[in-house]
Coordinates of N, CA, C and O in Angstrom, one line a residue:
M1 N 0.8 -1.2 0.0 CA 0.0 0.0 0.0 C 0.9 1.3 0.0 O 0.6 2.2 -0.7
G2 N 1.9 1.3 0.8 CA 2.8 2.4 0.8 C 3.5 2.7 -0.5 O 3.8 3.9 -0.8
L3 N 3.8 1.7 -1.3 CA 4.5 1.8 -2.6 C 3.6 2.6 -3.5 O 4.0 3.5 -4.2
F4 N 2.3 2.2 -3.6 CA 1.4 2.9 -4.5 C 1.2 4.4 -4.1 O 1.1 5.3 -4.9
K5 N 1.1 4.6 -2.8 CA 0.9 6.0 -2.3 C 2.2 6.8 -2.7 O 2.1 8.0 -3.1
G6 N 3.4 6.2 -2.5 CA 4.6 6.9 -2.9 C 4.7 7.2 -4.4 O 5.1 8.3 -4.8
L7 N 4.3 6.2 -5.2 CA 4.3 6.4 -6.7 C 3.3 7.5 -7.1 O 3.6 8.4 -7.9
K8 N 2.1 7.5 -6.4 CA 1.1 8.5 -6.7 C 1.7 9.9 -6.4 O 1.5 10.9 -7.2
R9 N 2.3 10.0 -5.3 CA 2.9 11.3 -4.9 C 4.0 11.7 -5.8 O 4.1 12.9 -6.2
F10 N 4.8 10.8 -6.2 CA 6.0 11.1 -7.1 C 5.4 11.6 -8.5 O 6.0 12.6 -9.0
F11 N 4.4 11.0 -9.0 CA 3.9 11.4 -10.3 C 3.0 12.7 -10.2 O 2.6 13.2 -11.2
S12 N 2.5 13.1 -9.0 CA 1.7 14.2 -8.9 C 2.4 15.5 -8.6 O 1.9 16.5 -8.4
G13 N 3.7 15.4 -8.4 CA 4.6 16.6 -8.1 C 4.8 16.8 -6.7 O 4.2 16.1 -5.8
T14 N 5.6 17.7 -6.4 CA 5.9 18.1 -5.0 C 5.1 19.3 -4.6 O 5.0 20.3 -5.4
Q15 N 4.5 19.2 -3.4 CA 3.6 20.3 -3.0 C 4.2 21.1 -1.9 O 4.9 20.6 -1.0
Y16 N 3.9 22.4 -1.9 CA 4.4 23.3 -0.9 C 3.3 24.2 -0.4 O 2.4 24.6 -1.2
R17 N 3.3 24.5 0.9 CA 2.3 25.5 1.4 C 3.1 26.8 1.5 O 4.0 26.9 2.3
I18 N 2.7 27.7 0.7 CA 3.4 29.0 0.6 C 2.4 30.2 0.7 O 1.2 30.0 0.7
N19 N 2.9 31.4 0.8 CA 2.1 32.6 0.8 C 2.5 33.4 -0.4 O 3.4 33.1 -1.2
K20 N 1.9 34.6 -0.6 CA 2.2 35.4 -1.8 C 3.6 35.9 -1.8 O 4.2 36.0 -2.8
T21 N 4.1 36.3 -0.6 CA 5.5 36.7 -0.5 C 6.5 35.7 -1.0 O 7.4 36.0 -1.7
V22 N 6.3 34.4 -0.5 CA 7.1 33.3 -0.9 C 7.0 33.1 -2.4 O 8.1 32.9 -3.1
L23 N 5.8 33.1 -3.0 CA 5.6 33.0 -4.4 C 6.4 34.0 -5.2 O 7.1 33.7 -6.2
I24 N 6.3 35.3 -4.8 CA 7.0 36.4 -5.5 C 8.5 36.1 -5.4 O 9.2 36.3 -6.4
Q25 N 9.0 35.8 -4.2 CA 10.5 35.6 -4.1 C 10.9 34.4 -5.0 O 12.0 34.5 -5.7
Y26 N 10.2 33.3 -4.9 CA 10.5 32.1 -5.7 C 10.5 32.5 -7.2 O 11.5 32.1 -8.0
A27 N 9.4 33.1 -7.7 CA 9.3 33.4 -9.2 C 10.4 34.3 -9.6 O 11.0 34.1 -10.7
N28 N 10.7 35.3 -8.8 CA 11.8 36.3 -9.2 C 13.2 35.6 -9.2 O 14.0 35.9 -10.0
E29 N 13.4 34.6 -8.3 CA 14.6 33.8 -8.2 C 14.8 33.0 -9.5 O 15.8 33.0 -10.1
V30 N 13.7 32.4 -9.9 CA 13.7 31.6 -11.2 C 13.9 32.4 -12.4 O 14.7 32.1 -13.3
I31 N 13.3 33.6 -12.4 CA 13.4 34.5 -13.6 C 14.8 35.0 -13.6 O 15.4 35.1 -14.7
T32 N 15.4 35.4 -12.5 CA 16.8 35.9 -12.5 C 17.8 34.8 -13.0 O 18.7 35.1 -13.8
F33 N 17.6 33.6 -12.6 CA 18.4 32.5 -13.0 C 18.3 32.3 -14.5 O 19.3 32.1 -15.2
C34 N 17.1 32.3 -15.0 CA 16.9 32.1 -16.5 C 17.5 33.2 -17.3 O 18.0 32.9 -18.4
K35 N 17.4 34.4 -16.8 CA 18.1 35.5 -17.5 C 19.6 35.3 -17.6 O 20.2 35.5 -18.6
Q36 N 20.1 35.0 -16.4 CA 21.6 34.9 -16.3 C 22.1 33.7 -17.2 O 23.2 33.8 -17.8
E37 N 21.3 32.6 -17.2 CA 21.8 31.5 -18.0 C 21.2 31.5 -19.4 O 21.5 30.5 -20.2
N38 N 20.5 32.5 -19.8 CA 19.9 32.6 -21.1 C 19.0 31.4 -21.5 O 19.1 30.9 -22.6
L39 N 18.2 31.0 -20.6 CA 17.2 29.9 -20.8 C 15.9 30.5 -21.2 O 15.4 31.5 -20.6
S40 N 15.2 29.8 -22.1 CA 13.9 30.3 -22.6 C 12.8 29.8 -21.6 O 11.9 30.6 -21.4
F41 N 12.9 28.6 -21.2 CA 11.8 28.1 -20.3 C 12.3 28.3 -18.9 O 13.3 27.9 -18.5
C42 N 11.4 29.0 -18.1 CA 11.8 29.3 -16.7 C 11.2 28.2 -15.7 O 11.9 27.6 -15.0
D43 N 9.9 28.1 -15.7 CA 9.2 27.2 -14.8 C 7.7 27.0 -15.1 O 7.2 27.8 -15.9
E44 N 7.2 26.0 -14.5 CA 5.7 25.7 -14.7 C 5.3 25.1 -13.4 O 5.9 24.2 -12.8
F45 N 4.2 25.6 -12.8 CA 3.7 25.0 -11.6 C 2.2 25.4 -11.4 O 1.6 26.2 -12.2
L46 N 1.5 24.7 -10.5 CA 0.1 24.9 -10.2 C -0.1 25.6 -8.9 O 0.7 25.3 -7.9
L47 N -1.1 26.4 -8.7 CA -1.5 27.0 -7.5 C -2.9 26.6 -7.2 O -3.7 26.6 -8.1
S48 N -3.2 26.3 -5.9 CA -4.6 26.0 -5.5 C -4.8 26.4 -4.1 O -3.8 26.3 -3.3
S49 N -6.0 26.8 -3.7 CA -6.3 27.1 -2.3 C -6.8 25.7 -1.7 O -7.2 24.9 -2.4
D50 N -6.6 25.6 -0.4 CA -7.0 24.4 0.3 C -8.4 24.0 0.0 O -9.3 24.8 0.0
G51 N -8.6 22.7 -0.2 CA -10.0 22.2 -0.3 C -10.7 22.4 -1.6 O -11.9 22.2 -1.7
T52 N -10.0 22.9 -2.6 CA -10.6 23.2 -3.9 C -9.9 22.4 -5.0 O -8.7 22.1 -4.9
N53 N -10.6 22.1 -6.0 CA -10.0 21.4 -7.2 C -9.6 22.5 -8.3 O -9.0 22.1 -9.3
D54 N -9.9 23.7 -8.1 CA -9.6 24.8 -9.0 C -8.1 25.1 -8.9 O -7.6 25.4 -7.8
K55 N -7.4 24.9 -10.0 CA -5.9 25.1 -10.0 C -5.6 26.1 -11.1 O -6.1 26.1 -12.2
L56 N -4.6 26.9 -10.7 CA -4.1 27.9 -11.7 C -2.8 27.4 -12.2 O -1.9 27.1 -11.4
R57 N -2.6 27.2 -13.5 CA -1.4 26.7 -14.1 C -0.6 27.9 -14.6 O -1.1 28.6 -15.4
L58 N 0.6 28.1 -14.1 CA 1.5 29.2 -14.5 C 2.6 28.6 -15.3 O 3.2 27.6 -14.9
V59 N 3.0 29.3 -16.4 CA 4.2 29.0 -17.2 C 4.9 30.3 -17.3 O 4.3 31.3 -17.7
I60 N 6.2 30.3 -17.0 CA 7.0 31.4 -17.1 C 8.1 31.2 -18.2 O 8.8 30.2 -18.1
I61 N 8.1 32.1 -19.1 CA 9.0 32.0 -20.3 C 9.8 33.3 -20.5 O 9.3 34.4 -20.4
N62 N 11.1 33.1 -20.9 CA 12.0 34.2 -21.2 C 12.1 34.2 -22.7 O 12.8 33.5 -23.3
F63 N 11.4 35.2 -23.3 CA 11.4 35.3 -24.8 C 12.6 36.0 -25.3 O 12.8 36.1 -26.5
D64 N 13.5 36.5 -24.4 CA 14.7 37.1 -24.9 C 15.8 36.1 -25.1 O 16.8 36.4 -25.7
A65 N 15.6 34.9 -24.6 CA 16.6 33.8 -24.8 C 16.5 33.3 -26.2 O 15.4 33.2 -26.8
P66 N 17.6 32.8 -26.8 CA 17.4 32.2 -28.2 C 16.7 30.9 -28.1 O 16.8 30.1 -27.2
C67 N 15.9 30.7 -29.2 CA 15.1 29.5 -29.3 C 14.8 29.2 -30.7 O 14.4 30.1 -31.5
E68 N 15.2 28.0 -31.2 CA 15.1 27.7 -32.6 C 13.7 27.1 -32.9 O 13.4 27.0 -34.1
T69 N 12.9 26.8 -32.0 CA 11.6 26.2 -32.2 C 10.4 27.0 -31.7 O 9.5 26.5 -31.1
T70 N 10.4 28.3 -32.1 CA 9.3 29.1 -31.6 C 8.0 28.9 -32.4 O 8.1 28.5 -33.6
L71 N 6.9 29.0 -31.7 CA 5.6 28.9 -32.4 C 5.4 30.2 -33.2 O 6.0 31.3 -32.8
E72 N 4.6 30.2 -34.2 CA 4.3 31.4 -34.9 C 3.7 32.5 -34.0 O 4.0 33.7 -34.2
S73 N 2.9 32.1 -33.1 CA 2.2 33.0 -32.1 C 3.2 33.6 -31.1 O 2.9 34.5 -30.4
E74 N 4.4 33.1 -31.0 CA 5.5 33.6 -30.1 C 6.5 34.5 -30.7 O 7.2 35.2 -30.0
E75 N 6.4 34.7 -32.0 CA 7.5 35.4 -32.7 C 7.6 36.9 -32.3 O 8.7 37.4 -32.3
C76 N 6.5 37.5 -32.0 CA 6.6 38.9 -31.6 C 6.7 39.2 -30.1 O 6.8 40.3 -29.7
L77 N 6.8 38.1 -29.3 CA 6.9 38.3 -27.9 C 8.3 38.5 -27.4 O 9.2 37.9 -28.0
T78 N 8.5 39.4 -26.4 CA 9.8 39.6 -25.9 C 9.7 39.7 -24.3 O 8.6 39.9 -23.8
G79 N 10.9 39.6 -23.7 CA 10.9 39.7 -22.3 C 10.4 38.5 -21.5 O 10.2 37.4 -22.1
I80 N 10.3 38.6 -20.2 CA 9.7 37.5 -19.4 C 8.2 37.7 -19.4 O 7.7 38.8 -19.1
I81 N 7.5 36.6 -19.7 CA 6.0 36.6 -19.6 C 5.6 35.4 -18.8 O 6.0 34.3 -18.9
I82 N 4.7 35.7 -17.9 CA 4.0 34.7 -17.1 C 2.7 34.5 -17.6 O 1.8 35.4 -17.7
F83 N 2.4 33.2 -18.1 CA 1.2 32.9 -18.7 C 0.3 32.1 -17.6 O 0.8 31.2 -17.0
L84 N -0.9 32.5 -17.5 CA -1.9 31.8 -16.8 C -2.7 31.0 -17.8 O -3.4 31.5 -18.6
C85 N -2.5 29.7 -17.8 CA -3.0 28.8 -18.8 C -4.5 28.6 -18.7 O -5.0 28.3 -17.6
K86 N -5.2 28.7 -19.8 CA -6.6 28.5 -19.9 C -6.9 27.0 -20.0 O -8.0 26.6 -19.6
E87 N -6.0 26.3 -20.6 CA -6.2 24.8 -20.8 C -5.1 24.1 -20.0 O -4.2 24.8 -19.4
K88 N -5.0 22.8 -20.2 CA -3.9 22.1 -19.5 C -2.5 22.3 -20.1 O -1.5 22.0 -19.5
R89 N -2.5 22.8 -21.3 CA -1.3 23.1 -22.0 C -1.1 24.6 -22.2 O -2.1 25.3 -22.4
Y90 N 0.1 25.0 -22.3 CA 0.5 26.4 -22.6 C 0.0 26.7 -24.1 O 0.3 26.0 -25.0
N91 N -0.7 27.8 -24.2 CA -1.1 28.3 -25.5 C -1.0 29.8 -25.5 O -1.9 30.5 -25.0
P92 N 0.0 30.4 -26.1 CA 0.2 31.9 -26.0 C -0.9 32.7 -26.7 O -1.0 33.9 -26.4
E93 N -1.7 32.0 -27.6 CA -2.8 32.8 -28.2 C -4.0 33.0 -27.3 O -4.6 34.0 -27.5
I94 N -4.2 32.2 -26.3 CA -5.4 32.4 -25.5 C -5.1 32.5 -24.0 O -6.0 33.0 -23.3
D95 N -3.9 32.2 -23.6 CA -3.6 32.3 -22.2 C -3.4 33.8 -21.7 O -3.0 34.7 -22.5
E96 N -3.8 34.1 -20.5 CA -3.6 35.4 -19.9 C -2.1 35.7 -19.7 O -1.4 34.8 -19.3
K97 N -1.7 36.9 -20.0 CA -0.3 37.2 -19.9 C -0.1 38.3 -18.8 O -0.8 39.2 -18.7
Y98 N 1.0 38.0 -18.0 CA 1.4 39.0 -17.0 C 2.9 39.2 -17.2 O 3.7 38.3 -17.5
Y99 N 3.4 40.4 -17.0 CA 4.7 40.8 -17.2 C 5.6 40.9 -16.0 O 6.8 41.2 -16.0
S100 N 5.0 40.6 -14.8 CA 5.7 40.5 -13.6 C 4.9 39.6 -12.6 O 3.7 39.5 -12.7
I101 N 5.6 38.9 -11.7 CA 4.9 38.1 -10.8 C 4.0 39.0 -9.8 O 3.0 38.5 -9.4
E102 N 4.5 40.2 -9.6 CA 3.8 41.1 -8.7 C 2.4 41.4 -9.3 O 1.4 41.5 -8.6
D103 N 2.4 41.7 -10.6 CA 1.2 42.0 -11.3 C 0.2 40.8 -11.2 O -1.0 40.9 -11.0
F104 N 0.7 39.6 -11.4 CA -0.1 38.4 -11.4 C -0.7 38.3 -10.0 O -1.9 38.0 -9.8
V105 N 0.1 38.4 -8.9 CA -0.4 38.2 -7.6 C -1.4 39.3 -7.3 O -2.5 38.9 -6.7
S106 N -1.2 40.5 -7.6 CA -2.2 41.6 -7.3 C -3.5 41.4 -8.1 O -4.6 41.8 -7.6
C107 N -3.4 40.9 -9.3 CA -4.6 40.7 -10.1 C -5.4 39.4 -9.8 O -6.6 39.4 -9.7
K108 N -4.7 38.3 -9.7 CA -5.3 37.0 -9.7 C -5.4 36.4 -8.3 O -6.2 35.5 -8.1
L109 N -4.6 36.8 -7.4 CA -4.5 36.2 -6.1 C -5.1 37.1 -5.0 O -4.9 36.7 -3.8
M110 N -5.7 38.1 -5.3 CA -6.2 39.1 -4.3 C -7.2 38.4 -3.3 O -7.3 38.7 -2.2
N111 N -8.0 37.4 -3.8 CA -8.9 36.7 -3.0 C -8.5 35.4 -2.5 O -9.2 34.6 -1.9
Y112 N -7.2 35.0 -2.8 CA -6.6 33.8 -2.3 C -6.4 33.9 -0.8 O -6.2 34.9 -0.2
P113 N -6.5 32.7 -0.1 CA -6.2 32.7 1.3 C -4.7 33.1 1.6 O -3.9 33.1 0.6
E114 N -4.4 33.4 2.8 CA -3.0 33.8 3.1 C -2.0 32.7 2.7 O -1.0 33.0 2.2
W115 N -2.3 31.4 3.0 CA -1.5 30.3 2.7 C -2.2 29.4 1.7 O -3.4 29.2 1.8
F116 N -1.5 29.0 0.7 CA -2.1 28.1 -0.4 C -1.1 27.1 -0.9 O 0.1 27.1 -0.4
I117 N -1.5 26.3 -1.8 CA -0.6 25.1 -2.2 C 0.0 25.5 -3.6 O -0.7 25.9 -4.5
M118 N 1.3 25.2 -3.7 CA 2.0 25.3 -5.0 C 2.4 23.8 -5.3 O 3.0 23.2 -4.4
T119 N 2.1 23.4 -6.5 CA 2.6 22.0 -6.9 C 3.6 22.2 -8.0 O 3.2 22.8 -9.1
N120 N 4.8 21.7 -7.8 CA 5.8 21.8 -8.8 C 6.2 20.4 -9.2 O 6.7 19.6 -8.4
D121 N 5.8 20.0 -10.4 CA 6.1 18.6 -10.9 C 7.4 18.5 -11.7 O 7.7 17.5 -12.3
L122 N 8.2 19.6 -11.8 CA 9.4 19.6 -12.6 C 10.6 19.4 -11.7 O 11.7 19.2 -12.2
G123 N 10.5 19.5 -10.4 CA 11.6 19.3 -9.5 C 11.3 19.7 -8.1 O 10.1 20.0 -7.8
E124 N 12.3 19.8 -7.3 CA 12.1 20.2 -5.9 C 13.1 21.4 -5.6 O 14.2 21.1 -5.2
P125 N 12.6 22.6 -5.8 CA 13.5 23.7 -5.6 C 14.0 23.8 -4.2 O 13.2 23.7 -3.2
T126 N 15.3 24.0 -4.0 CA 15.8 24.0 -2.6 C 15.3 25.2 -1.8 O 15.2 25.2 -0.6
S127 N 15.0 26.3 -2.5 CA 14.5 27.5 -1.8 C 13.1 27.3 -1.2 O 12.7 28.1 -0.3
L128 N 12.4 26.3 -1.6 CA 11.1 26.0 -1.1 C 11.1 24.8 -0.1 O 10.0 24.5 0.4
E129 N 12.2 24.3 0.2 CA 12.3 23.1 1.0 C 11.6 23.2 2.3 O 10.9 22.3 2.7
K130 N 11.7 24.3 3.0 CA 11.0 24.5 4.3 C 9.5 24.6 4.2 O 8.8 24.5 5.2
Y131 N 9.0 24.7 3.0 CA 7.5 24.8 2.8 C 6.9 23.5 2.3 O 5.7 23.4 2.1
K132 N 7.7 22.5 2.1 CA 7.3 21.2 1.5 C 6.3 20.5 2.4 O 6.5 20.5 3.6
L133 N 5.3 20.0 1.8 CA 4.3 19.2 2.6 C 4.6 17.8 2.6 O 5.3 17.2 1.8

């Protein structure tokens, strides 16, 4: 029984209980790293408030980094853009765009509780270790 629970947790990502300040610090840390290393893809994660199935999927992309496989809808985009995905996949044509994490937090998380869940299925950031569930 423990093996299946462990596998389910492994495939569902790592969860953290964070607040808006922690989210802003983390996102800015990731953005800074991607700019320094000239990476196009910064991060992707889910946000949800306790007890709800409504999840916000965020994708952060650095359009100033070189990329050989851009979509036609990405060709005119520049800078760091935070996408709030409308579907399960990133789609720059329909997703909401934010140009800073602070703007996203003030617009979309104003009614979020003080502490909420962030699920990161791409890794386990060391800066969030103390918030891990």
